[in-house]
Amino acid sequence: MTDLASNSAPRQTTERIAASLPRRYARDSRFRYYGLVAIGLALAFLVLLFVSIVSKGYSAFFQTEIRLLIEFDEDRLDPNGTRDPSVLAGADYGGLVKSSLRGLFPEAESRRDRKSLNRLMSSGAGFVLRDMVTNDPSLIGTAQEVWLPAAADIDMLIKGFIDRSKPASERRVNDKQIAWVDALQERDAIERHFNTRFFSAGDSREPELAGIWGAVVGSFYTLLVTILLAFPLGVMTAIYLEEFAPTNRWTDLIEVNINNLAAVPSIVFGLLGLAVFLNFFGLPRSAPLVGGMVLALMTLPTIIIAGRAALKAVPPSIREAALGVGASRLQVVTHHVLPLAMPGILTGAIIGTAQALGESAPLLMIGMVAFIVDVPTGPIDPATVLPVQIYLWADSPERAFVERTSAGIMVLIAFLVAMNLIAVVLRKKFERRW
Amino acid sequence: MLKKSLILAATATVALATAAEARDQIRIVGSSTVFPFSTTVAEQFGKTSSFKTPVVESTGSGGGLKLFCEGVGPDHPDITNASRRIKQSEVDRCAKNGVNDVIEVKIGYDGIVMGNSKKAKGMTLSLRDVFLALAKDVPSETDGKLMPNPYKTWKDVNPALPAAKIEVLGPPPTSGTRDAFAELALEGGCKSFDWIKALKKSDKTMYKSVCHTIREDGAYVEAGENDNLIVQKLDANPNALGVFGFSFLDQNADTIQGSKVDGVEPTFEAISDGSYPVSRSLFFYVKKDHVGVIPGIQEFIAEFTSDKAWGEDGYLSDKGLIPMPDDERSQWQTRATGLQNLSM
């Protein structure tokens, strides 16, 4: 009896194990399958997002232009022949565009018809001519064929966003305008060109004239200030806390606070900026300098935490060896620990800055959510940033701003991807394993 | 790095000291409804004059007036936009902070439209229907006492309306459009009950809470400040009705139709002559002490009040502003260009 019992016990165990194996394998493969589903779902959403943004936005990179024969009539532009720049700048260039259009379509005689004819062209067409003449006054007296931007509604028509089959009262272009556009198309005088203005101009209320450059420059100055403030401060804090600070209640308290700061909603930093930088120190509203300072406060905890982790990853043997050959503690840090930790610190800094690039909430409080046409030339000029520009366009009623919103998002994502790529490359290149 | 940031800090302080002393650029704050018009004028002004393009911030009417009244000097804005008239309390606040001379300029009208998708039938509403459909508490049909809003479909509100579920997408309480909607549409319908109208004299706070409170049981959906979003949602959901500014109807006439209110369709003409009931006046206010100190303010006023901007065929009407009638416009123009003070 006792023999039997002692012999059957191990067999029972192996049997039990054997019996449970298929279930365990199934569980194992199910788990892997769940993981694949999760990744697949995430990828599907990402693809969906990109497809919707790109399909809505790619058309903004092209702008409809109309070729007009413009006569730079001396009597109209510079009646006294002085070529005085202020006279040239103040002349009626819109009139040149209008008379050229009238020459093309003389049948538009009534006031109403002429008005809808003039609406084919962007209100910015005259300014294009003005810039041409001020750059090259010798144009006066000549006739030139010039490609000028078409109005946003015509642009939408050419891009197929306006349904021609709808009754005229429901479209923003009337039947006559459609006939004129068709006539221009037959003459190859209306074409879609690459939209360079989108990458070189500041904001505008006319979609066809609006560009992202003002916001890009604003973002550049803001991030410059952010990096200049947050990087040195963050790295020095991390070094002190990691290498020099004694472990006591005070450093614990500081550490807890820094970790908490990293989780504070960004709008709170905006309120702080309004109260301290604007109201107390009297810094100017809407300036990238203040925006950068606010975003630096926001980025600081990220840089400190990433920096400390990178410093902690440097093996103590390196410190001890350096101390052993007689290096001072400062020399240990600057000659050995910091260079080894730099890739990790830089990665943290770049990811923190990328976060700051996409931030708009704290800037609301300090007046950077504003309509600004002039491209800023320094950190105290009024400016706006990329995410804010996207928000402002998304809020505009004109149909043509829909594609510009998506195009703006594409530009912002391109910058974010580039910054994250730099972080990855830096890490791969300088990373050392022990 | 340390040196760099020290140098930056030093240059920044020097630069700021100079920035605070003089400003050569007009600063405008205020209503998000006036924002598209104000920015259009600012852009034209910047392109056609020798002055810098003014900076326009969208802070809301109340927020704009608060900033505006904070004081005189280059740290404070020169102009504020408002989608309602300045209140006495705000004038007092201004005066307390030394802002005594304010120029008021009325620029035109804006209509608030209730609309739905073209895929569905158009609606014909009265202000009373709107009130009964959207107020939190409504007078009961039997004894006239207030009760929580029981109506589920438009047909419950008025037998002449379709038997569709009440589903209205509109702006949240932070929006000026919502304030104006409550004041013009809801209060307009609310006043049609005599006893509530009498309440206005006896108990004003009660009157306001009855007339301005919107129901919170899901029939009114707060769809965010972005009117574009509301328009897109309407297109996707033909059963819903939306509340938004007239310029969005104007821009999306191919997909959205405006509901008739009290028998009047929301058109350019009807809002301009005042027959469409849910419309409001738009204003901007100028700090007189800044005229001559900040360059270009007078010229900016002249540009805004010129016929090519706010006239019948002006560029602002292309953007959806509804101009005032000719004589009223010329009256405001004389007052504005003559820098006349606000009189309450």
Coordinates of N, CA, C and O in Angstrom, one line a residue, chain A residues 136-267:
Chain A
D136 N 11.7 96.4 -58.4 CA 12.2 96.6 -59.8 C 11.4 97.7 -60.5 O 10.5 97.4 -61.3
P137 N 11.7 99.0 -60.2 CA 10.9 100.1 -60.8 C 11.0 100.1 -62.3 O 10.1 100.8 -62.9
S138 N 11.9 99.4 -62.9 CA 12.0 99.5 -64.4 C 10.9 98.8 -65.0 O 10.7 98.9 -66.2
L139 N 10.0 98.1 -64.2 CA 8.9 97.4 -64.8 C 7.9 98.4 -65.3 O 7.0 98.2 -66.2
I140 N 7.9 99.6 -64.7 CA 6.9 100.7 -65.1 C 7.0 101.0 -66.5 O 8.1 101.2 -67.1
G141 N 5.8 101.0 -67.2 CA 5.9 101.3 -68.6 C 5.9 100.1 -69.5 O 5.7 100.1 -70.7
T142 N 6.0 98.9 -68.8 CA 6.0 97.6 -69.6 C 4.7 96.9 -69.3 O 4.0 97.3 -68.5
A143 N 4.5 95.8 -70.1 CA 3.4 95.0 -69.9 C 3.9 93.6 -69.6 O 4.8 93.1 -70.4
Q144 N 3.5 92.9 -68.6 CA 4.1 91.7 -68.2 C 2.9 90.6 -68.0 O 1.9 91.0 -67.5
E145 N 3.2 89.4 -68.3 CA 2.3 88.3 -67.9 C 2.7 87.9 -66.5 O 3.9 87.5 -66.2
V146 N 1.8 87.9 -65.6 CA 2.1 87.6 -64.2 C 1.1 86.6 -63.7 O -0.1 86.7 -63.9
W147 N 1.6 85.6 -62.9 CA 0.7 84.6 -62.3 C 0.3 85.2 -60.9 O 1.2 85.5 -60.1
L148 N -1.0 85.5 -60.7 CA -1.4 86.1 -59.4 C -2.3 85.1 -58.7 O -3.1 84.4 -59.3
P149 N -2.3 85.2 -57.3 CA -3.2 84.3 -56.6 C -4.7 84.5 -56.8 O -5.1 85.7 -56.9
A150 N -5.4 83.4 -57.0 CA -6.9 83.5 -57.2 C -7.5 83.6 -55.8 O -6.9 83.2 -54.8
A151 N -8.7 84.1 -55.8 CA -9.5 84.1 -54.5 C -9.7 82.7 -53.9 O -9.7 81.8 -54.7
A152 N -9.9 82.7 -52.6 CA -10.0 81.4 -51.9 C -11.2 80.6 -52.5 O -11.1 79.3 -52.7
D153 N -12.3 81.3 -52.8 CA -13.4 80.5 -53.3 C -13.1 79.9 -54.7 O -13.6 78.8 -54.9
I154 N -12.4 80.6 -55.5 CA -12.1 80.0 -56.8 C -11.1 78.9 -56.6 O -11.2 77.8 -57.3
D155 N -10.2 79.0 -55.7 CA -9.3 78.0 -55.4 C -10.0 76.7 -55.0 O -9.7 75.6 -55.4
M156 N -11.1 76.9 -54.1 CA -11.9 75.8 -53.7 C -12.6 75.1 -54.9 O -12.8 73.9 -54.9
L157 N -13.1 76.0 -55.8 CA -13.8 75.5 -57.0 C -12.9 74.6 -57.8 O -13.2 73.5 -58.2
I158 N -11.6 75.1 -58.1 CA -10.7 74.4 -58.9 C -10.3 73.1 -58.2 O -10.1 72.0 -58.8
K159 N -10.2 73.1 -56.9 CA -9.8 71.9 -56.1 C -11.0 70.9 -56.0 O -10.8 69.9 -55.3
G160 N -12.2 71.3 -56.4 CA -13.3 70.4 -56.4 C -14.0 70.4 -55.1 O -14.8 69.4 -54.8
F161 N -13.8 71.4 -54.2 CA -14.6 71.4 -52.9 C -15.9 72.1 -53.0 O -16.6 72.2 -52.1
I162 N -16.1 72.7 -54.2 CA -17.4 73.4 -54.4 C -18.2 72.6 -55.4 O -17.7 72.3 -56.5
D163 N -19.4 72.2 -55.1 CA -20.2 71.3 -56.0 C -20.9 72.2 -57.0 O -21.8 73.0 -56.7
R164 N -20.5 72.0 -58.3 CA -21.1 72.8 -59.3 C -22.6 72.5 -59.6 O -23.3 73.3 -60.2
S165 N -23.0 71.3 -59.2 CA -24.3 70.9 -59.5 C -25.4 71.5 -58.6 O -26.6 71.5 -58.9
K166 N -24.9 72.1 -57.5 CA -25.9 72.7 -56.5 C -26.4 74.0 -57.2 O -25.7 74.7 -58.0
P167 N -27.6 74.4 -56.7 CA -28.1 75.7 -57.2 C -27.2 76.9 -56.8 O -26.5 76.8 -55.8
A168 N -27.2 77.9 -57.6 CA -26.2 79.0 -57.5 C -26.3 79.7 -56.1 O -25.3 80.1 -55.5
S169 N -27.6 79.7 -55.5 CA -27.7 80.4 -54.2 C -27.0 79.6 -53.1 O -26.7 80.1 -52.0
E170 N -26.7 78.3 -53.3 CA -26.0 77.5 -52.3 C -24.5 77.4 -52.5 O -23.9 76.7 -51.7
R171 N -24.0 78.1 -53.5 CA -22.5 78.0 -53.7 C -22.0 79.4 -53.4 O -22.7 80.4 -53.6
R172 N -20.7 79.4 -53.1 CA -20.1 80.7 -52.9 C -19.5 81.3 -54.2 O -19.0 82.4 -54.2
V173 N -19.6 80.6 -55.3 CA -19.3 81.2 -56.6 C -20.5 81.1 -57.5 O -21.3 80.1 -57.5
N174 N -20.8 82.2 -58.2 CA -22.0 82.2 -59.0 C -21.7 81.6 -60.4 O -20.6 81.3 -60.8
D175 N -22.8 81.5 -61.2 CA -22.7 80.8 -62.5 C -21.7 81.6 -63.4 O -21.0 80.9 -64.2
K176 N -21.8 82.9 -63.4 CA -20.9 83.7 -64.3 C -19.5 83.4 -63.9 O -18.6 83.2 -64.8
Q177 N -19.2 83.4 -62.6 CA -17.8 83.2 -62.2 C -17.3 81.8 -62.7 O -16.2 81.7 -63.1
I178 N -18.2 80.8 -62.6 CA -17.8 79.5 -63.1 C -17.5 79.5 -64.6 O -16.5 79.0 -65.1
A179 N -18.3 80.3 -65.4 CA -18.1 80.4 -66.8 C -16.8 81.1 -67.1 O -16.0 80.6 -67.9
W180 N -16.4 82.1 -66.3 CA -15.2 82.8 -66.5 C -14.0 81.9 -66.2 O -13.0 81.8 -66.9
V181 N -14.1 81.1 -65.1 CA -13.0 80.2 -64.7 C -12.8 79.2 -65.8 O -11.7 78.8 -66.2
D182 N -14.0 78.6 -66.4 CA -13.8 77.7 -67.5 C -13.2 78.3 -68.7 O -12.3 77.7 -69.3
A183 N -13.5 79.5 -69.0 CA -12.9 80.2 -70.1 C -11.4 80.4 -69.9 O -10.5 80.1 -70.8
L184 N -11.0 80.7 -68.6 CA -9.6 80.8 -68.3 C -8.9 79.5 -68.4 O -7.8 79.4 -68.9
Q185 N -9.6 78.4 -68.0 CA -9.0 77.1 -68.1 C -8.7 76.7 -69.5 O -7.7 76.1 -69.8
E186 N -9.6 77.1 -70.4 CA -9.4 76.8 -71.8 C -8.1 77.4 -72.3 O -7.4 76.9 -73.2
R187 N -7.9 78.6 -71.8 CA -6.7 79.4 -72.3 C -5.4 79.0 -71.5 O -4.4 79.7 -71.6
D188 N -5.6 78.0 -70.6 CA -4.4 77.6 -69.8 C -4.0 78.8 -68.9 O -2.8 78.9 -68.6
A189 N -4.9 79.6 -68.6 CA -4.5 80.8 -67.8 C -4.8 80.6 -66.3 O -4.8 81.6 -65.5
I190 N -5.2 79.4 -65.9 CA -5.5 79.2 -64.5 C -4.9 77.8 -64.2 O -5.1 76.8 -64.8
E191 N -4.0 77.9 -63.2 CA -3.2 76.6 -62.9 C -3.0 76.5 -61.4 O -3.0 77.5 -60.7
R192 N -2.7 75.3 -60.9 CA -2.3 75.1 -59.5 C -0.8 75.1 -59.5 O -0.2 74.3 -60.1
H193 N -0.3 76.0 -58.6 CA 1.1 76.1 -58.5 C 1.5 75.7 -57.0 O 0.7 75.8 -56.1
F194 N 2.8 75.3 -56.8 CA 3.2 75.0 -55.5 C 3.1 76.3 -54.6 O 3.4 77.4 -55.1
N195 N 2.5 76.1 -53.4 CA 2.2 77.2 -52.6 C 3.3 77.7 -51.8 O 3.4 77.4 -50.6
T196 N 4.2 78.5 -52.4 CA 5.4 78.9 -51.6 C 5.0 79.9 -50.6 O 5.7 80.0 -49.5
R197 N 3.9 80.7 -50.8 CA 3.5 81.7 -49.9 C 3.2 81.0 -48.5 O 3.4 81.6 -47.5
F198 N 2.6 79.8 -48.6 CA 2.3 79.1 -47.3 C 3.5 78.9 -46.4 O 3.4 78.9 -45.2
F199 N 4.7 78.8 -47.0 CA 5.9 78.6 -46.2 C 6.7 79.9 -46.0 O 7.7 79.9 -45.3
S200 N 6.2 81.0 -46.5 CA 7.0 82.2 -46.4 C 6.3 83.4 -45.8 O 6.9 84.4 -45.4
A201 N 4.9 83.3 -45.7 CA 4.1 84.4 -45.2 C 3.7 84.2 -43.8 O 3.8 83.1 -43.2
G202 N 3.3 85.4 -43.1 CA 2.7 85.3 -41.8 C 1.2 85.0 -42.0 O 0.7 84.7 -43.1
D203 N 0.5 85.1 -40.9 CA -1.0 84.8 -40.9 C -1.7 85.9 -41.7 O -1.2 87.0 -42.0
S204 N -2.9 85.5 -42.2 CA -3.7 86.4 -42.9 C -5.2 86.0 -42.7 O -5.5 84.8 -42.4
R205 N -6.1 86.9 -42.9 CA -7.5 86.6 -42.8 C -8.0 86.0 -44.2 O -9.0 85.4 -44.3
E206 N -7.2 86.2 -45.2 CA -7.5 85.6 -46.5 C -6.8 84.3 -46.6 O -5.5 84.3 -46.6
P207 N -7.5 83.2 -46.7 CA -6.8 81.9 -46.7 C -5.7 81.7 -47.7 O -4.7 81.1 -47.5
E208 N -6.0 82.3 -48.9 CA -5.0 82.2 -50.0 C -3.7 82.9 -49.7 O -2.7 82.7 -50.3
L209 N -3.7 83.9 -48.7 CA -2.5 84.6 -48.4 C -1.9 84.2 -47.1 O -0.8 84.6 -46.8
A210 N -2.6 83.3 -46.4 CA -2.1 82.9 -45.1 C -0.9 82.0 -45.2 O -0.9 81.1 -46.0
G211 N 0.1 82.1 -44.3 CA 1.2 81.3 -44.3 C 1.6 80.9 -42.9 O 1.1 81.4 -41.9
I212 N 2.5 79.9 -42.8 CA 2.8 79.3 -41.5 C 4.2 79.9 -41.0 O 4.6 79.7 -39.9
W213 N 4.9 80.7 -41.8 CA 6.2 81.1 -41.5 C 6.3 81.9 -40.2 O 7.2 81.7 -39.4
G214 N 5.3 82.8 -40.0 CA 5.3 83.6 -38.8 C 5.3 82.8 -37.6 O 6.0 83.0 -36.6
A215 N 4.4 81.7 -37.6 CA 4.3 80.8 -36.5 C 5.5 80.0 -36.3 O 6.0 79.7 -35.2
V216 N 6.2 79.6 -37.4 CA 7.4 78.8 -37.3 C 8.5 79.6 -36.6 O 9.2 79.1 -35.7
V217 N 8.6 80.9 -37.0 CA 9.6 81.7 -36.4 C 9.3 82.0 -34.9 O 10.2 82.0 -34.1
G218 N 8.0 82.2 -34.7 CA 7.6 82.4 -33.3 C 7.9 81.2 -32.4 O 8.5 81.3 -31.3
S219 N 7.7 80.0 -33.0 CA 8.0 78.8 -32.2 C 9.5 78.6 -32.0 O 10.0 78.2 -31.0
F220 N 10.3 79.1 -33.1 CA 11.7 79.0 -33.0 C 12.2 79.8 -31.8 O 13.0 79.4 -31.0
Y221 N 11.8 81.1 -31.7 CA 12.3 82.0 -30.7 C 11.8 81.5 -29.3 O 12.6 81.5 -28.3
T222 N 10.6 81.0 -29.2 CA 10.0 80.5 -28.0 C 10.9 79.3 -27.5 O 11.3 79.3 -26.3
L223 N 11.2 78.4 -28.4 CA 11.9 77.2 -28.0 C 13.4 77.6 -27.7 O 14.0 77.0 -26.8
L224 N 13.9 78.6 -28.4 CA 15.3 79.0 -28.1 C 15.4 79.4 -26.7 O 16.3 79.0 -25.9
V225 N 14.4 80.3 -26.3 CA 14.4 80.8 -24.9 C 14.2 79.6 -23.9 O 14.9 79.5 -22.9
T226 N 13.3 78.7 -24.3 CA 13.1 77.6 -23.4 C 14.3 76.7 -23.2 O 14.7 76.4 -22.1
I227 N 15.0 76.4 -24.3 CA 16.2 75.6 -24.2 C 17.3 76.3 -23.4 O 17.9 75.8 -22.5
L228 N 17.5 77.6 -23.8 CA 18.6 78.4 -23.1 C 18.4 78.4 -21.6 O 19.3 78.4 -20.8
L229 N 17.1 78.5 -21.2 CA 16.8 78.6 -19.7 C 16.8 77.2 -19.1 O 17.4 76.9 -18.1
A230 N 16.0 76.3 -19.7 CA 15.7 75.0 -19.1 C 16.9 74.0 -19.1 O 17.1 73.3 -18.1
F231 N 17.7 74.0 -20.2 CA 18.7 73.0 -20.3 C 19.8 73.2 -19.2 O 20.1 72.3 -18.5
P232 N 20.5 74.4 -19.2 CA 21.5 74.5 -18.2 C 21.0 74.4 -16.7 O 21.6 73.7 -15.9
L233 N 19.8 75.0 -16.5 CA 19.3 74.9 -15.1 C 18.9 73.5 -14.8 O 19.3 73.0 -13.7
G234 N 18.3 72.8 -15.7 CA 17.9 71.4 -15.5 C 19.1 70.5 -15.3 O 19.1 69.7 -14.3
V235 N 20.1 70.6 -16.1 CA 21.3 69.8 -16.0 C 22.0 70.0 -14.7 O 22.4 69.1 -14.0
M236 N 22.2 71.3 -14.4 CA 22.9 71.6 -13.1 C 22.1 71.1 -11.9 O 22.7 70.6 -11.0
T237 N 20.8 71.2 -11.9 CA 20.0 70.7 -10.8 C 20.2 69.2 -10.7 O 20.4 68.6 -9.6
A238 N 20.1 68.5 -11.9 CA 20.2 67.1 -11.9 C 21.6 66.6 -11.3 O 21.7 65.7 -10.5
I239 N 22.7 67.3 -11.8 CA 24.0 67.0 -11.3 C 24.1 67.2 -9.8 O 24.6 66.3 -9.1
Y240 N 23.6 68.3 -9.3 CA 23.8 68.6 -7.9 C 23.0 67.5 -7.1 O 23.6 67.0 -6.1
L241 N 21.8 67.3 -7.5 CA 21.0 66.3 -6.7 C 21.6 64.9 -6.8 O 21.6 64.2 -5.8
E242 N 22.1 64.6 -7.9 CA 22.6 63.2 -8.1 C 24.0 63.0 -7.5 O 24.3 62.0 -6.9
E243 N 24.9 64.0 -7.7 CA 26.3 63.8 -7.4 C 26.7 64.5 -6.1 O 27.7 64.0 -5.4
F244 N 26.1 65.6 -5.7 CA 26.7 66.3 -4.6 C 25.7 66.3 -3.4 O 26.2 66.4 -2.2
A245 N 24.4 66.3 -3.6 CA 23.5 66.6 -2.5 C 23.5 65.5 -1.5 O 23.6 64.3 -1.9
P246 N 23.5 65.8 -0.2 CA 23.4 64.7 0.8 C 22.0 64.2 0.8 O 21.1 64.9 0.4
T247 N 21.8 62.9 1.2 CA 20.5 62.4 1.3 C 19.9 62.8 2.7 O 20.3 62.2 3.7
N248 N 19.0 63.7 2.7 CA 18.3 64.0 3.9 C 16.9 64.4 3.6 O 16.4 64.3 2.5
R249 N 16.2 64.9 4.6 CA 14.8 65.1 4.5 C 14.5 66.3 3.4 O 13.6 66.2 2.6
W250 N 15.5 67.2 3.4 CA 15.3 68.3 2.4 C 15.4 67.9 1.0 O 14.6 68.3 0.2
T251 N 16.4 67.1 0.7 CA 16.5 66.6 -0.7 C 15.4 65.7 -1.1 O 14.9 65.8 -2.2
D252 N 14.9 64.9 -0.1 CA 13.7 64.1 -0.4 C 12.5 65.0 -0.8 O 11.8 64.8 -1.7
L253 N 12.4 66.1 0.0 CA 11.3 67.0 -0.2 C 11.4 67.6 -1.6 O 10.4 67.7 -2.4
I254 N 12.6 68.0 -2.0 CA 12.8 68.6 -3.3 C 12.5 67.6 -4.4 O 11.8 68.0 -5.4
E255 N 12.9 66.4 -4.2 CA 12.7 65.4 -5.2 C 11.2 65.1 -5.4 O 10.7 65.1 -6.5
V256 N 10.5 65.0 -4.3 CA 9.0 64.8 -4.4 C 8.4 66.0 -5.2 O 7.5 65.8 -6.0
N257 N 8.8 67.2 -4.8 CA 8.3 68.4 -5.5 C 8.5 68.4 -7.0 O 7.7 68.8 -7.8
I258 N 9.8 68.0 -7.4 CA 10.1 68.0 -8.8 C 9.2 67.0 -9.5 O 8.7 67.3 -10.6
N259 N 9.1 65.8 -8.9 CA 8.2 64.8 -9.5 C 6.8 65.3 -9.7 O 6.1 65.0 -10.7
N260 N 6.3 66.0 -8.6 CA 4.9 66.5 -8.7 C 4.8 67.6 -9.8 O 3.8 67.6 -10.5
L261 N 5.8 68.5 -9.9 CA 5.8 69.5 -10.9 C 5.6 69.0 -12.3 O 5.0 69.5 -13.1
A262 N 6.3 67.8 -12.5 CA 6.2 67.2 -13.9 C 4.8 66.8 -14.2 O 4.4 66.7 -15.4
A263 N 3.9 66.7 -13.2 CA 2.5 66.2 -13.5 C 1.5 67.4 -13.4 O 0.3 67.2 -13.6
V264 N 2.0 68.6 -13.2 CA 1.1 69.8 -13.1 C 0.6 70.1 -14.4 O 1.3 70.2 -15.4
P265 N -0.8 70.3 -14.6 CA -1.3 70.7 -15.9 C -0.7 72.0 -16.4 O -0.4 72.9 -15.7
S266 N -0.5 72.0 -17.8 CA 0.4 73.1 -18.3 C -0.3 74.5 -18.2 O 0.4 75.5 -18.1
I267 N -1.7 74.5 -18.1 CA -2.3 75.8 -18.0 C -1.9 76.5 -16.7 O -1.9 77.8 -16.7

